[in-house]
Short mmCIF file of C-alpha atoms in Angstrom, two decimals:
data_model
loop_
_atom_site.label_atom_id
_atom_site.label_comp_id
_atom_site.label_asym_id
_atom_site.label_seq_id
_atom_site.Cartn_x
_atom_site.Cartn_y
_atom_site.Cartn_z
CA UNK A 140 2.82 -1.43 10.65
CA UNK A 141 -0.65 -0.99 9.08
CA UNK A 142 -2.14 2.08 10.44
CA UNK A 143 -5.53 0.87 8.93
CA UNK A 144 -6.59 -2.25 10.94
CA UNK A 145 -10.31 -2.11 9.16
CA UNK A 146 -11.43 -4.43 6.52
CA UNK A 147 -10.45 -3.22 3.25
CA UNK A 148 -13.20 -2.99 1.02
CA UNK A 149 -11.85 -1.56 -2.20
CA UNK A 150 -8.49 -0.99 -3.44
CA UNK A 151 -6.76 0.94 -6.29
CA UNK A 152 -3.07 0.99 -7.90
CA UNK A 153 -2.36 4.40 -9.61
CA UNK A 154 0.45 3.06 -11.63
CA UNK A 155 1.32 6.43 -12.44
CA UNK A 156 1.41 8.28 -8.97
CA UNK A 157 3.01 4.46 -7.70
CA UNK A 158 0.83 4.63 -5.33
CA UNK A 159 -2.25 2.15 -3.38
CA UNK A 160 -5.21 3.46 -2.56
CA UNK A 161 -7.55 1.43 -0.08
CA UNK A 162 -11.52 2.35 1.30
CA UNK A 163 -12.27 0.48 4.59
CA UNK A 164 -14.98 -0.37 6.75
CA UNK A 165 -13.93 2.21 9.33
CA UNK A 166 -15.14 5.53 6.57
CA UNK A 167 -11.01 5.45 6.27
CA UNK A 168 -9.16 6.26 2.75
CA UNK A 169 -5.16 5.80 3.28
CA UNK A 170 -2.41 5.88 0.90
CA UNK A 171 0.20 3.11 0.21
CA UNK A 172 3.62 3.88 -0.90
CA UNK A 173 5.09 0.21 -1.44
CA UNK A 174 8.55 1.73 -2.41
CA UNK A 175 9.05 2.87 0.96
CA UNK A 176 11.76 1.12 2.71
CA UNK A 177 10.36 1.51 6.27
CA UNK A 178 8.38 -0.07 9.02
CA UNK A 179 5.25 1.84 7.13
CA UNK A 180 3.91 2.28 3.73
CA UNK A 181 1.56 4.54 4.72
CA UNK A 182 1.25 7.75 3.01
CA UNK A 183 -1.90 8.94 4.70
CA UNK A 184 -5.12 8.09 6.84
CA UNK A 185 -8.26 10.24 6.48
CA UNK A 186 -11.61 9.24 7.57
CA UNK A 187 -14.12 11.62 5.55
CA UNK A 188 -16.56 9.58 4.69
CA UNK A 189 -20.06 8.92 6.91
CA UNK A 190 -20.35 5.42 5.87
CA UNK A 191 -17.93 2.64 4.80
CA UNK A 192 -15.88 3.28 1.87
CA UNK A 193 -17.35 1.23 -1.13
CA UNK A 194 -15.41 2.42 -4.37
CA UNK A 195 -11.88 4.08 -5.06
CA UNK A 196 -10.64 4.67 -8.56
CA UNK A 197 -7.82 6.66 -9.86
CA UNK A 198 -7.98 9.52 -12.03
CA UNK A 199 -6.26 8.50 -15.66
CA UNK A 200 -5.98 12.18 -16.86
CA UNK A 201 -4.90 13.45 -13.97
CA UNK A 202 -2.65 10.91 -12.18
CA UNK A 203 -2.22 12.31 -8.70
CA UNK A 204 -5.92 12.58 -8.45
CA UNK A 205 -8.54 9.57 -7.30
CA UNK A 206 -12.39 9.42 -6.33
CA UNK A 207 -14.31 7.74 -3.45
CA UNK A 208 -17.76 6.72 -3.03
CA UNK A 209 -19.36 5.75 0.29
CA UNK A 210 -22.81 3.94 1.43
CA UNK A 211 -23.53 7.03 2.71
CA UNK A 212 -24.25 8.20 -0.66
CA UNK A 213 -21.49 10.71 -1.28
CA UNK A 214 -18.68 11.02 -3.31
CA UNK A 215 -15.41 12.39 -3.13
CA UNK A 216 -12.29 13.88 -4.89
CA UNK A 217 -8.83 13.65 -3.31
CA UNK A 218 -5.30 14.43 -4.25
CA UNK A 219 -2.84 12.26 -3.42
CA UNK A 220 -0.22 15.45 -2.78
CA UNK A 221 -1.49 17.18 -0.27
#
């Protein structure tokens, strides 16, 4: 079950945290978890962004950590624990 039925328009593997990260056309940023044995992957859904998500990129210092950037101009910082 894919709780983000958007078009993905960016993706990111933090091979640290083990985790996906995806930007979509909806302004949505969700979390993947692909070791997760059921139905859904999905770690979390957020839609924070004004404008469709156009770049996500993990943080390689600090691993539970990624950015976004949006065509609405903005960029943000997100931690993949909370």
């Amino acid at each position: 079950i894919l709780p983000c039925k958007a078009a993905a328009t960016c993706i990111s593997f933090g091979i640290d945290a083990n985790l996906i990260a995806t930007g979509h056309t909806d302004k949505s940023v969700c979390l993947w978890d692909p070791r997760q044995n059921q139905k859904s992957v999905t770690k979390m859904r957020s839609v924070s962004h004004k404008g469709w998500v156009s770049g996500i990129c993990w943080n390689q210092d600090i691993v539970h950590k990624f950015a976004t950037c949006s065509y609405d101009g903005t960029m943000k910082i997100w931690d993949a624990r909370a």
